[in-house]
Short mmCIF file of C-alpha atoms and ligand atoms in Angstrom, two decimals:
data_model
loop_
_atom_site.label_atom_id
_atom_site.label_comp_id
_atom_site.label_asym_id
_atom_site.label_seq_id
_atom_site.Cartn_x
_atom_site.Cartn_y
_atom_site.Cartn_z
CA MET A 1135 57.67 175.12 115.25
CA PRO A 1136 60.16 175.40 112.53
CA SER A 1137 62.04 178.57 112.48
CA ALA A 1138 62.36 180.69 109.64
CA GLU A 1139 66.11 180.41 109.93
CA THR A 1140 65.55 176.62 109.90
CA ASN A 1141 63.49 176.62 106.72
CA GLY A 1142 65.28 179.34 105.06
CA THR A 1143 62.42 181.36 103.85
CA ASN A 1144 62.45 184.15 106.53
CA GLY A 1145 58.58 184.23 106.81
CA ASP A 1146 57.97 185.09 103.25
CA SER A 1147 54.26 184.76 102.48
CA ALA A 1148 54.88 182.43 99.50
CA TYR A 1149 55.93 179.81 102.13
CA GLN A 1150 52.64 179.97 104.06
CA PHE A 1151 50.25 177.49 103.39
CA TYR A 1152 46.24 177.20 103.68
CA ASN A 1153 43.63 174.75 102.89
CA VAL A 1154 41.62 176.22 99.99
CA ILE A 1155 37.90 176.27 100.34
CA ASP A 1156 35.23 178.05 98.24
CA GLY A 1157 37.77 180.12 96.43
CA LYS A 1158 39.44 181.38 99.67
CA PRO A 1159 42.54 180.31 101.77
CA ARG A 1160 41.52 178.98 105.11
CA ILE A 1161 43.76 178.81 108.22
CA SER A 1162 43.72 175.95 110.59
CA LYS A 1163 44.09 175.45 114.34
CA ASP A 1164 46.29 172.32 113.80
CA HIS A 1165 49.41 172.04 111.86
CA HIS A 1166 52.20 169.53 111.13
CA GLN A 1167 55.76 169.98 109.57
CA VAL A 1168 57.17 167.76 106.85
CA ILE A 1169 60.77 166.89 107.44
CA ASP A 1170 63.32 167.89 104.66
CA PRO A 1171 64.55 164.63 103.34
CA ARG A 1172 68.08 166.07 102.85
CA THR A 1173 68.51 167.94 106.17
CA GLU A 1174 66.04 166.12 108.29
CA GLU A 1175 64.95 169.61 109.77
CA PRO A 1176 61.25 170.66 109.88
CA LEU A 1177 59.91 172.71 107.06
CA TRP A 1178 56.89 175.03 107.07
CA ASP A 1179 53.53 174.69 109.06
CA ALA A 1180 51.01 172.65 106.87
CA PRO A 1181 47.18 173.21 108.03
CA ILE A 1182 45.36 170.09 108.92
CA ALA A 1183 41.78 170.19 107.54
CA THR A 1184 39.07 169.22 109.88
CA SER A 1185 35.78 167.49 109.18
CA LYS A 1186 33.88 170.77 109.05
CA ASP A 1187 36.45 172.01 106.30
CA LEU A 1188 35.65 168.77 104.36
CA ASP A 1189 31.88 169.43 104.79
CA ASP A 1190 32.36 173.18 103.53
CA ALA A 1191 34.26 172.25 100.62
CA VAL A 1192 31.91 169.48 99.57
CA GLU A 1193 28.99 172.07 99.99
CA ALA A 1194 31.13 174.62 97.86
CA ALA A 1195 31.85 172.00 95.38
CA ASN A 1196 28.39 170.84 94.77
CA ARG A 1197 27.18 174.54 94.50
CA ALA A 1198 29.77 175.31 91.95
CA PHE A 1199 29.05 172.01 90.08
CA LYS A 1200 25.50 173.37 89.23
CA THR A 1201 27.04 176.03 87.04
CA TRP A 1202 30.32 174.51 86.06
CA LYS A 1203 28.80 171.64 84.45
CA LYS A 1204 26.91 173.75 82.05
CA SER A 1205 30.15 175.45 80.99
CA THR A 1206 31.00 174.85 77.26
CA THR A 1207 34.00 173.03 76.20
CA ALA A 1208 35.79 176.20 74.91
CA GLU A 1209 35.19 178.02 78.29
CA ARG A 1210 36.54 174.92 79.99
CA GLN A 1211 39.51 174.73 77.57
CA LYS A 1212 40.13 178.59 78.38
CA ALA A 1213 40.10 177.85 82.18
CA VAL A 1214 42.60 174.93 81.77
CA HIS A 1215 45.05 177.14 79.65
CA ASP A 1216 44.66 179.98 82.22
CA VAL A 1217 45.64 177.36 84.95
CA ALA A 1218 48.65 176.27 82.85
CA ASN A 1219 49.79 179.95 82.79
CA ILE A 1220 49.54 180.19 86.49
CA ILE A 1221 51.80 177.29 86.88
CA LEU A 1222 54.43 178.72 84.56
CA GLN A 1223 54.24 182.22 86.17
CA ASN A 1224 54.96 180.55 89.22
CA VAL A 1225 57.32 177.96 88.53
CA GLU A 1226 60.25 179.21 90.71
CA VAL A 1227 58.12 179.16 93.95
CA LEU A 1228 56.48 175.84 93.04
CA ALA A 1229 59.61 174.09 92.22
CA GLU A 1230 61.39 175.33 95.13
CA VAL A 1231 58.43 174.27 97.44
CA GLN A 1232 58.31 170.89 95.95
CA ARG A 1233 62.05 170.47 95.79
CA ARG A 1234 62.25 170.90 99.77
CA GLU A 1235 59.46 168.69 100.39
CA THR A 1236 60.47 165.68 98.12
CA GLY A 1237 64.40 166.02 98.17
CA LYS A 1238 64.47 166.24 94.45
CA SER A 1239 67.35 168.24 92.76
CA ARG A 1240 66.41 171.67 91.34
CA ALA A 1241 66.47 170.57 87.95
CA MET A 1242 64.14 167.57 88.47
CA SER A 1243 61.59 169.54 90.59
CA ARG A 1244 61.36 172.46 87.87
CA PHE A 1245 61.06 169.79 85.18
CA ASP A 1246 58.21 168.24 87.11
CA VAL A 1247 56.32 171.56 87.62
CA GLU A 1248 56.79 172.42 84.14
CA ARG A 1249 55.36 169.00 83.07
CA ALA A 1250 52.29 169.68 85.21
CA ALA A 1251 51.50 172.80 83.08
CA TRP A 1252 52.01 170.75 79.88
CA HIS A 1253 49.15 168.20 81.21
CA PHE A 1254 46.83 171.43 81.38
CA GLU A 1255 47.98 172.58 78.08
CA TYR A 1256 47.35 169.33 76.38
CA TYR A 1257 43.61 169.32 77.42
CA ARG A 1258 43.54 172.76 75.87
CA THR A 1259 42.71 171.15 72.60
CA VAL A 1260 41.62 167.56 73.53
CA SER A 1261 38.21 166.88 74.54
CA LEU A 1262 35.36 164.22 74.23
CA GLU A 1263 32.88 164.78 71.45
CA ASP A 1264 29.58 163.09 71.13
CA GLU A 1265 29.81 159.78 69.00
CA LEU A 1266 27.13 158.53 66.57
CA GLN A 1267 26.79 154.96 67.72
CA TYR A 1268 23.89 153.77 65.31
CA GLU A 1269 21.42 155.29 62.84
CA ASP A 1270 18.53 153.80 60.72
CA ASP A 1271 15.29 154.94 59.49
CA THR A 1272 13.62 154.74 62.94
CA VAL A 1273 16.34 155.73 65.41
CA ARG A 1274 19.72 157.83 65.81
CA ILE A 1275 21.82 156.73 68.99
CA ILE A 1276 24.28 159.14 70.26
CA ALA A 1277 26.85 158.67 73.08
CA THR A 1278 27.48 161.63 74.98
CA HIS A 1279 29.83 162.11 77.91
CA THR A 1280 28.70 164.17 81.05
CA PRO A 1281 30.60 165.09 84.14
CA ILE A 1282 29.90 162.85 87.39
CA GLY A 1283 29.90 165.58 89.93
CA VAL A 1284 32.26 166.32 92.74
CA LEU A 1285 35.66 164.32 92.43
CA GLY A 1286 37.72 163.48 95.43
CA ALA A 1287 41.25 163.34 94.25
CA ILE A 1288 43.97 161.51 96.70
CA SER A 1289 47.57 161.63 95.79
CA PRO A 1290 51.08 160.33 96.83
CA TRP A 1291 54.31 162.09 97.54
CA ASN A 1292 56.52 160.81 94.88
CA PHE A 1293 55.35 163.47 92.20
CA PRO A 1294 53.03 165.81 94.16
CA MET A 1295 52.50 168.13 91.42
CA ILE A 1296 52.16 165.98 88.38
CA LEU A 1297 50.17 163.30 89.83
CA SER A 1298 47.73 165.67 91.33
CA THR A 1299 47.54 167.98 88.48
CA VAL A 1300 46.53 165.21 86.05
CA LYS A 1301 43.61 164.59 88.19
CA VAL A 1302 42.64 168.13 88.52
CA VAL A 1303 42.90 168.95 84.77
CA SER A 1304 41.05 165.69 83.92
CA ALA A 1305 38.07 166.72 86.26
CA LEU A 1306 38.15 170.51 85.19
CA ALA A 1307 38.22 169.63 81.35
CA THR A 1308 35.06 167.40 81.56
CA GLY A 1309 33.14 169.72 83.90
CA ASN A 1310 33.62 167.95 87.20
CA CYS A 1311 34.57 170.07 90.46
CA VAL A 1312 37.44 168.55 92.36
CA ILE A 1313 38.71 168.48 95.94
CA ILE A 1314 42.25 167.29 96.31
CA LYS A 1315 44.01 165.81 99.12
CA PRO A 1316 47.65 165.86 98.86
CA SER A 1317 49.87 163.19 100.73
CA PRO A 1318 50.77 164.64 104.03
CA PHE A 1319 54.54 164.10 103.33
CA THR A 1320 54.02 166.73 100.50
CA PRO A 1321 51.37 169.10 100.85
CA TYR A 1322 53.09 172.30 100.09
CA SER A 1323 53.29 172.51 96.41
CA LEU A 1324 49.70 171.36 95.94
CA LEU A 1325 48.36 173.79 98.57
CA LYS A 1326 50.22 176.64 96.91
CA PHE A 1327 49.39 175.87 93.36
CA CYS A 1328 45.56 175.43 94.50
CA GLU A 1329 45.61 178.95 96.12
CA LEU A 1330 47.23 180.49 93.10
CA ALA A 1331 44.68 178.93 90.74
CA GLN A 1332 41.88 180.61 92.32
CA SER A 1333 42.49 183.78 90.47
CA VAL A 1334 41.41 182.01 87.25
CA LEU A 1335 38.85 179.84 88.38
CA PRO A 1336 35.21 180.20 89.88
CA PRO A 1337 34.94 179.58 93.72
CA GLY A 1338 34.42 175.87 94.62
CA VAL A 1339 35.57 174.23 91.15
CA PHE A 1340 39.16 173.40 92.59
CA GLN A 1341 39.67 173.09 96.27
CA ALA A 1342 42.51 171.49 98.39
CA LEU A 1343 42.58 170.03 101.99
CA ASN A 1344 45.57 168.70 103.76
CA GLY A 1345 45.34 165.82 105.86
CA GLY A 1346 46.19 162.08 106.23
CA ALA A 1347 44.71 158.66 106.14
CA ASP A 1348 41.84 159.77 108.33
CA LEU A 1349 40.91 162.84 105.99
CA GLY A 1350 41.14 160.53 102.87
CA GLU A 1351 38.94 157.91 104.56
CA LYS A 1352 36.12 160.64 105.17
CA MET A 1353 36.43 161.75 101.49
CA THR A 1354 36.00 158.17 100.34
CA LEU A 1355 32.74 157.77 102.57
CA HIS A 1356 31.34 161.28 102.10
CA PRO A 1357 28.04 161.06 100.28
CA GLY A 1358 28.56 164.48 98.69
CA ILE A 1359 31.51 163.14 96.88
CA HIS A 1360 30.62 161.28 93.57
CA HIS A 1361 33.87 159.68 92.48
CA ILE A 1362 37.15 159.15 93.74
CA SER A 1363 40.61 159.28 91.72
CA PHE A 1364 43.41 157.65 93.92
CA THR A 1365 47.06 157.07 93.26
CA GLY A 1366 49.16 155.24 95.80
CA THR A 1367 49.64 151.71 97.43
CA ILE A 1368 47.76 148.62 96.60
CA ALA A 1369 46.65 148.03 100.14
CA VAL A 1370 45.18 151.56 100.53
CA GLY A 1371 43.58 151.28 97.11
CA GLN A 1372 41.88 148.15 98.15
CA ARG A 1373 40.49 149.76 101.31
CA ILE A 1374 39.36 152.83 99.21
CA LEU A 1375 37.28 150.54 96.90
CA ARG A 1376 35.62 148.82 99.93
CA ASN A 1377 34.98 152.34 101.43
CA CYS A 1378 33.39 153.51 98.10
CA ALA A 1379 31.04 150.55 97.93
CA GLY A 1380 28.66 152.17 100.57
CA THR A 1381 27.85 155.09 98.32
CA LEU A 1382 28.75 153.41 94.96
CA LYS A 1383 31.21 155.81 93.97
CA LYS A 1384 33.05 155.63 90.62
CA VAL A 1385 36.53 154.87 91.39
CA ILE A 1386 39.85 155.09 89.60
CA LEU A 1387 42.65 153.35 91.29
CA GLU A 1388 46.22 154.14 90.03
CA LEU A 1389 48.31 151.56 92.18
CA ALA A 1390 51.65 150.35 92.51
CA GLY A 1391 53.85 148.43 89.82
CA ASN A 1392 56.49 145.96 90.24
CA ASN A 1393 57.57 146.48 86.72
CA ALA A 1394 59.83 144.30 84.62
CA CYS A 1395 62.30 145.31 82.10
CA ILE A 1396 63.43 142.88 79.58
CA ILE A 1397 66.78 143.09 77.76
CA CYS A 1398 67.05 141.04 74.85
CA ASP A 1399 70.40 139.45 73.34
CA ASP A 1400 70.61 141.71 70.22
CA VAL A 1401 70.77 145.11 71.99
CA ASP A 1402 73.70 147.66 71.81
CA LEU A 1403 74.90 148.10 75.35
CA ASP A 1404 76.11 151.70 74.62
CA LYS A 1405 72.53 152.69 73.83
CA VAL A 1406 70.52 150.53 76.29
CA VAL A 1407 72.48 150.63 79.48
CA PRO A 1408 72.28 154.48 80.03
CA GLN A 1409 68.34 154.03 79.46
CA VAL A 1410 67.84 151.19 81.86
CA THR A 1411 69.97 152.78 84.59
CA THR A 1412 67.65 155.96 84.30
CA GLY A 1413 64.59 153.84 84.29
CA ALA A 1414 65.59 152.14 87.51
CA LEU A 1415 67.41 155.16 89.39
CA PHE A 1416 65.49 158.18 88.41
CA HIS A 1417 64.32 160.05 91.59
CA ALA A 1418 66.04 157.11 93.65
CA GLY A 1419 63.59 154.65 92.17
CA GLN A 1420 60.65 156.35 93.74
CA VAL A 1421 58.61 156.19 90.47
CA CYS A 1422 55.63 154.12 89.92
CA VAL A 1423 56.59 152.86 86.52
CA ALA A 1424 60.48 152.39 87.41
CA SER A 1425 62.20 149.34 86.21
CA LYS A 1426 61.97 147.31 89.34
CA ARG A 1427 63.03 143.96 88.01
CA ILE A 1428 65.64 143.72 85.22
CA TYR A 1429 65.82 140.70 83.20
CA VAL A 1430 68.90 140.33 80.91
CA HIS A 1431 69.43 137.76 78.29
CA GLU A 1432 72.04 135.35 79.94
CA SER A 1433 74.47 135.68 76.70
CA LEU A 1434 75.34 139.37 77.77
CA TYR A 1435 74.42 139.24 81.25
CA ASP A 1436 78.05 139.63 82.79
CA LYS A 1437 78.77 142.45 80.29
CA PHE A 1438 75.47 144.23 81.04
CA LEU A 1439 76.00 144.05 84.72
CA ASP A 1440 79.56 145.51 84.61
CA ARG A 1441 78.20 148.34 82.62
CA LEU A 1442 75.14 149.01 84.74
CA ILE A 1443 77.48 149.11 87.90
CA GLU A 1444 79.76 151.76 86.04
CA GLU A 1445 76.68 153.79 84.90
CA SER A 1446 74.83 153.72 88.47
CA LYS A 1447 77.97 155.74 89.81
CA LYS A 1448 76.85 158.77 87.90
CA PHE A 1449 73.64 158.75 90.23
CA ALA A 1450 75.71 158.35 93.30
CA ILE A 1451 77.13 161.67 93.38
CA ASP A 1452 75.22 164.54 95.12
CA ASP A 1453 74.52 167.54 92.99
CA GLU A 1454 71.54 169.33 94.32
CA ASP A 1455 71.13 171.41 91.01
CA SER A 1456 71.14 168.91 88.26
CA ILE A 1457 71.16 165.18 89.09
CA SER A 1458 67.92 163.09 88.76
CA PHE A 1459 68.84 161.15 91.84
CA GLY A 1460 68.26 162.27 95.47
CA PRO A 1461 67.56 161.01 99.12
CA LEU A 1462 64.37 158.96 99.62
CA SER A 1463 61.60 161.47 100.24
CA ASN A 1464 60.52 160.30 103.72
CA LYS A 1465 61.55 158.53 106.65
CA PRO A 1466 58.92 155.59 106.28
CA ASN A 1467 60.17 154.97 102.73
CA TYR A 1468 63.83 155.05 103.74
CA GLU A 1469 63.30 152.47 106.55
CA ARG A 1470 61.22 150.35 104.14
CA ALA A 1471 64.24 150.47 101.55
CA VAL A 1472 66.69 149.55 104.49
CA GLY A 1473 64.44 146.50 105.17
CA PHE A 1474 64.87 145.43 101.68
CA ILE A 1475 68.58 145.50 101.89
CA GLU A 1476 68.71 143.91 105.26
CA ASP A 1477 66.76 141.12 103.76
CA CYS A 1478 69.29 140.74 100.86
CA LYS A 1479 72.14 140.65 103.41
CA LYS A 1480 70.63 138.22 105.66
CA ASN A 1481 69.94 135.84 102.72
CA GLY A 1482 73.32 136.30 101.23
CA TYR A 1483 72.40 137.55 97.94
CA LYS A 1484 74.98 139.01 95.99
CA ILE A 1485 75.07 142.91 96.42
CA VAL A 1486 77.53 144.25 93.49
CA ALA A 1487 77.10 147.96 94.12
CA GLY A 1488 75.79 150.06 96.99
CA GLY A 1489 74.32 148.40 100.01
CA ASP A 1490 75.39 150.94 102.64
CA VAL A 1491 72.25 151.97 104.54
CA LYS A 1492 73.45 155.16 106.31
CA PRO A 1493 76.08 156.66 103.77
CA ARG A 1494 75.68 160.19 105.23
CA GLU A 1495 75.04 161.66 108.49
CA LYS A 1496 72.05 163.58 107.44
CA GLY A 1497 69.31 162.89 105.02
CA PHE A 1498 67.39 159.66 103.95
CA TRP A 1499 69.96 158.58 101.46
CA ILE A 1500 70.42 155.04 99.94
CA PRO A 1501 73.17 154.79 97.32
CA PRO A 1502 72.29 152.99 93.94
CA THR A 1503 72.32 149.48 94.89
CA ILE A 1504 72.45 146.42 92.49
CA VAL A 1505 71.77 142.95 93.45
CA ALA A 1506 72.96 140.26 91.09
CA LYS A 1507 70.71 137.11 90.53
CA PRO A 1508 68.56 137.21 93.63
CA PRO A 1509 66.11 134.14 93.69
CA GLU A 1510 62.74 134.83 91.85
CA ASN A 1511 60.86 134.26 95.08
CA SER A 1512 62.98 136.71 96.93
CA LEU A 1513 61.21 139.87 98.76
CA LEU A 1514 63.13 142.09 96.29
CA VAL A 1515 61.83 140.50 93.29
CA GLN A 1516 58.25 139.99 94.28
CA GLU A 1517 57.51 143.16 96.00
CA GLU A 1518 57.93 146.70 94.84
CA GLN A 1519 60.96 148.41 96.48
CA PHE A 1520 60.21 151.92 95.47
CA ALA A 1521 64.01 152.80 96.38
CA PRO A 1522 67.30 152.39 94.38
CA ILE A 1523 67.73 148.80 94.91
CA VAL A 1524 67.71 146.97 91.74
CA PRO A 1525 67.54 143.32 91.15
CA VAL A 1526 69.09 141.88 87.92
CA MET A 1527 68.09 138.50 86.72
CA SER A 1528 68.94 136.43 83.69
CA TRP A 1529 66.76 134.68 81.09
CA THR A 1530 67.23 132.39 78.00
CA ASP A 1531 63.60 131.49 76.92
CA GLU A 1532 61.29 134.27 76.00
CA ASP A 1533 58.03 132.48 77.05
CA ASP A 1534 59.83 131.89 80.50
CA VAL A 1535 60.86 135.52 80.99
CA ILE A 1536 57.43 136.80 79.91
CA THR A 1537 55.86 134.41 82.46
CA ARG A 1538 58.25 135.65 85.03
CA ALA A 1539 57.35 139.43 84.29
CA ASN A 1540 53.79 138.86 84.56
CA LEU A 1541 53.46 139.10 88.26
CA ASP A 1542 49.95 139.97 89.61
CA ASN A 1543 51.48 143.19 91.02
CA ALA A 1544 53.16 143.96 87.91
CA GLY A 1545 50.17 145.46 85.94
CA LEU A 1546 51.25 149.13 85.64
CA GLY A 1547 54.28 149.09 83.40
CA ALA A 1548 57.04 147.27 81.69
CA SER A 1549 59.90 147.83 79.16
CA VAL A 1550 61.43 145.98 76.36
CA TYR A 1551 64.83 146.54 74.67
CA THR A 1552 65.63 144.98 71.33
CA PRO A 1553 66.23 146.59 67.94
CA ASP A 1554 63.96 143.81 66.28
CA ALA A 1555 60.74 145.86 65.88
CA ASP A 1556 58.53 142.65 65.50
CA ARG A 1557 60.19 140.93 68.49
CA ALA A 1558 59.63 144.03 70.64
CA GLN A 1559 55.96 144.12 69.76
CA ARG A 1560 55.58 140.41 70.10
CA ILE A 1561 56.94 140.55 73.59
CA ALA A 1562 55.31 143.86 74.61
CA ARG A 1563 51.82 142.47 73.59
CA GLN A 1564 52.09 139.66 75.99
CA LEU A 1565 53.04 141.68 78.93
CA GLU A 1566 50.11 142.09 81.34
CA SER A 1567 50.45 145.80 82.22
CA GLY A 1568 48.86 149.16 81.16
CA THR A 1569 51.88 150.61 79.34
CA VAL A 1570 54.96 148.99 77.96
CA TRP A 1571 57.89 151.13 76.75
CA ILE A 1572 59.99 149.75 73.78
CA ASN A 1573 63.66 150.99 73.67
CA GLN A 1574 63.25 153.76 76.05
CA PHE A 1575 63.04 154.12 79.85
CA GLU A 1576 59.51 154.41 81.40
CA ARG A 1577 58.09 157.98 81.46
CA PRO A 1578 54.16 158.30 81.35
CA HIS A 1579 53.40 160.92 78.38
CA HIS A 1580 50.32 163.31 78.70
CA ALA A 1581 48.97 161.97 75.42
CA GLY A 1582 49.08 158.30 76.18
CA PHE A 1583 46.39 156.68 78.31
CA PHE A 1584 47.81 155.48 81.69
CA GLY A 1585 46.33 152.90 83.77
CA GLY A 1586 47.13 149.65 85.83
CA TRP A 1587 45.90 146.14 85.32
CA LYS A 1588 45.52 143.38 87.95
CA LEU A 1589 46.84 144.45 91.26
CA SER A 1590 48.04 147.89 89.76
CA GLY A 1591 44.39 149.12 89.59
CA PHE A 1592 41.86 150.18 86.94
CA GLY A 1593 40.45 153.02 85.36
CA GLY A 1594 43.12 155.45 84.17
CA GLU A 1595 43.86 158.98 83.15
CA MET A 1596 45.94 161.07 80.57
CA GLY A 1597 45.40 160.95 76.90
CA LYS A 1598 41.73 161.51 75.25
CA GLN A 1599 40.76 158.02 76.58
CA GLY A 1600 41.58 159.26 80.07
CA LEU A 1601 38.71 161.84 80.12
CA LEU A 1602 36.37 158.99 79.73
CA HIS A 1603 37.00 157.82 83.36
CA TYR A 1604 36.08 161.30 84.46
CA CYS A 1605 32.56 161.10 82.69
CA HIS A 1606 29.32 159.17 82.74
CA THR A 1607 28.41 158.06 79.14
CA GLN A 1608 25.00 158.77 78.48
CA SER A 1609 23.19 157.23 75.51
CA LEU A 1610 20.55 159.36 73.60
CA GLN A 1611 18.28 157.29 71.68
CA ILE A 1612 16.34 159.61 69.36
CA ALA A 1613 13.34 158.46 67.62
CA LYS A 1614 12.82 159.53 63.93
CA THR A 1615 9.12 160.35 63.69
P1 LIG B 286 49.87 155.51 100.04
O1 LIG B 286 48.75 154.53 99.60
O2 LIG B 286 50.38 155.35 101.47
O3 LIG B 286 49.17 156.98 100.32
C1 LIG B 286 48.47 157.78 99.08
C2 LIG B 286 47.53 158.70 99.44
O4 LIG B 286 46.44 157.96 100.12
C3 LIG B 286 47.98 159.76 100.44
O5 LIG B 286 47.29 160.95 100.22
C4 LIG B 286 47.43 159.16 101.83
O6 LIG B 286 47.50 160.16 102.73
C5 LIG B 286 46.09 158.65 101.47
N1 LIG B 286 45.42 157.59 102.28
C6 LIG B 286 46.18 156.72 102.99
N2 LIG B 286 45.34 155.81 103.84
C7 LIG B 286 44.06 156.15 103.22
C8 LIG B 286 42.74 155.73 103.45
N3 LIG B 286 42.63 154.69 104.26
N4 LIG B 286 41.83 156.32 102.74
C9 LIG B 286 41.98 157.12 101.97
N5 LIG B 286 43.27 157.76 101.68
C10 LIG B 286 44.22 157.25 102.27
O7 LIG B 286 51.03 155.68 98.99
P2 LIG B 286 52.16 156.63 98.92
O8 LIG B 286 53.16 155.94 99.87
O9 LIG B 286 51.81 158.08 99.24
O10 LIG B 286 52.62 156.42 97.41
C11 LIG B 286 53.62 155.57 97.01
C12 LIG B 286 52.93 154.31 96.25
O11 LIG B 286 52.10 155.00 95.29
C13 LIG B 286 53.74 153.35 95.51
O12 LIG B 286 53.17 152.21 95.82
C14 LIG B 286 53.66 153.72 94.17
O13 LIG B 286 53.89 152.69 93.20
C15 LIG B 286 52.21 154.33 93.94
N6 LIG B 286 52.10 155.08 92.80
C16 LIG B 286 51.38 154.72 91.73
C17 LIG B 286 51.24 155.57 90.72
C18 LIG B 286 50.48 155.05 89.50
O14 LIG B 286 50.11 156.00 88.69
N7 LIG B 286 49.68 154.00 89.39
C19 LIG B 286 51.97 156.73 90.69
C20 LIG B 286 52.83 157.17 91.87
C21 LIG B 286 52.92 156.27 93.03
#
């Protein structure tokens, strides 16, 4: 058991956590504790949901759906606005909980929680309307968008609030009910958020259950859950898709991306290097759309690399208050990152910054690490590292760099830097990924549809289009008599 002294919260009820079922917090017989990635000490008790908890939540959600699906757009927009306010009224506690479970700085964690509120606020005014598809003297055809039912939302640990709340708000805004399962590495902020949101939502509309792969697996197989929105690794996404086939659930898969960042020969390094460094190192590279492979035009490669090494030093300091860098969020991801560095060392690749795998006595730290021109077929280039280990390659031919960028596992995001607007769009439109950022580092925007291609998944969320993936489209074909 973690002591109040160890986790620094002295038994405060804000730091007690429950599964949330049918509008009420529910205690659990079994618990686990997340390891604080900075101190390696256990945090608070996190309840583990049972199969009975899942069945009860599914029953409550189906009961609530009967009424919630009939609510008007205006009623749901009021509800999402009320939830946004709940988040904003509780920023301090949600940000502190998330900071401790993820290892983020105070500034990063607070920003994430505030952004979660923006997602809700965005859908206060954005909704799907009926669309006239066709009309003649005999028939009028309307496309209307109806909720699917009970959503099972399964989320990862890197942005526990933002990545989960986008699923919750998309479901609520379209008239679905949602049961969310946070990652067992970061259960606290989501459980607390769900508990707080009960004060403004009908029971059963939004519920949260904590558990690991086994609970996620039961959700994907449960006949009372009608659709799944999953964010995580490619391998788990593939398994989820297979599991959902049995009940033919509709599935959204937001999976990993081995994103390329292309730097053209006409860029201003003063402007571009800070952007690219942030794109690669923000949250220690644990961002699905982070720049995971940097391709720099050969004519400015050496200058770029020197500047990148200098800029990366700003991320190497530990400032728990402000910096957008921190330790890796959990031991498995730290060990995976060490594996990438060891592979680079074993193969004699040129590590030009960082590379120390145990820079401090406590915490899952990996310093910003830059690897110059590893071969294209190296592990670091071919696989997503999800850590601050950045391979920097060079290019001379535009078609060639586009081909190298378009790996099968690179379907989520990409970035292009050039002041030439035509060139930027020409390259961007040939990149096979769901989002391309031009002259800015990669950050999803709540108003822009976000989804992966190829091995990075399908379906999507955010923006008005994202709501379509949380609905059935029904065709009303009305005869004119
Ligand atoms: P993960 O796939 O290991 O786990 C994600 C979630 O799935 C967790 O809640 C986990 O408990 C659950 N899960 C595990 N096995 C399951 C199973 N068999 N059935 C159902 N659920 C199961 O991923 P992670 O390590 O938590 O997250 C990191 C990965 O997520 C990275 O690859 C990253 O690129 C990706 N990611 C993608 C996006 C995106 O929007 N596309 C965003 C963030 C992270």
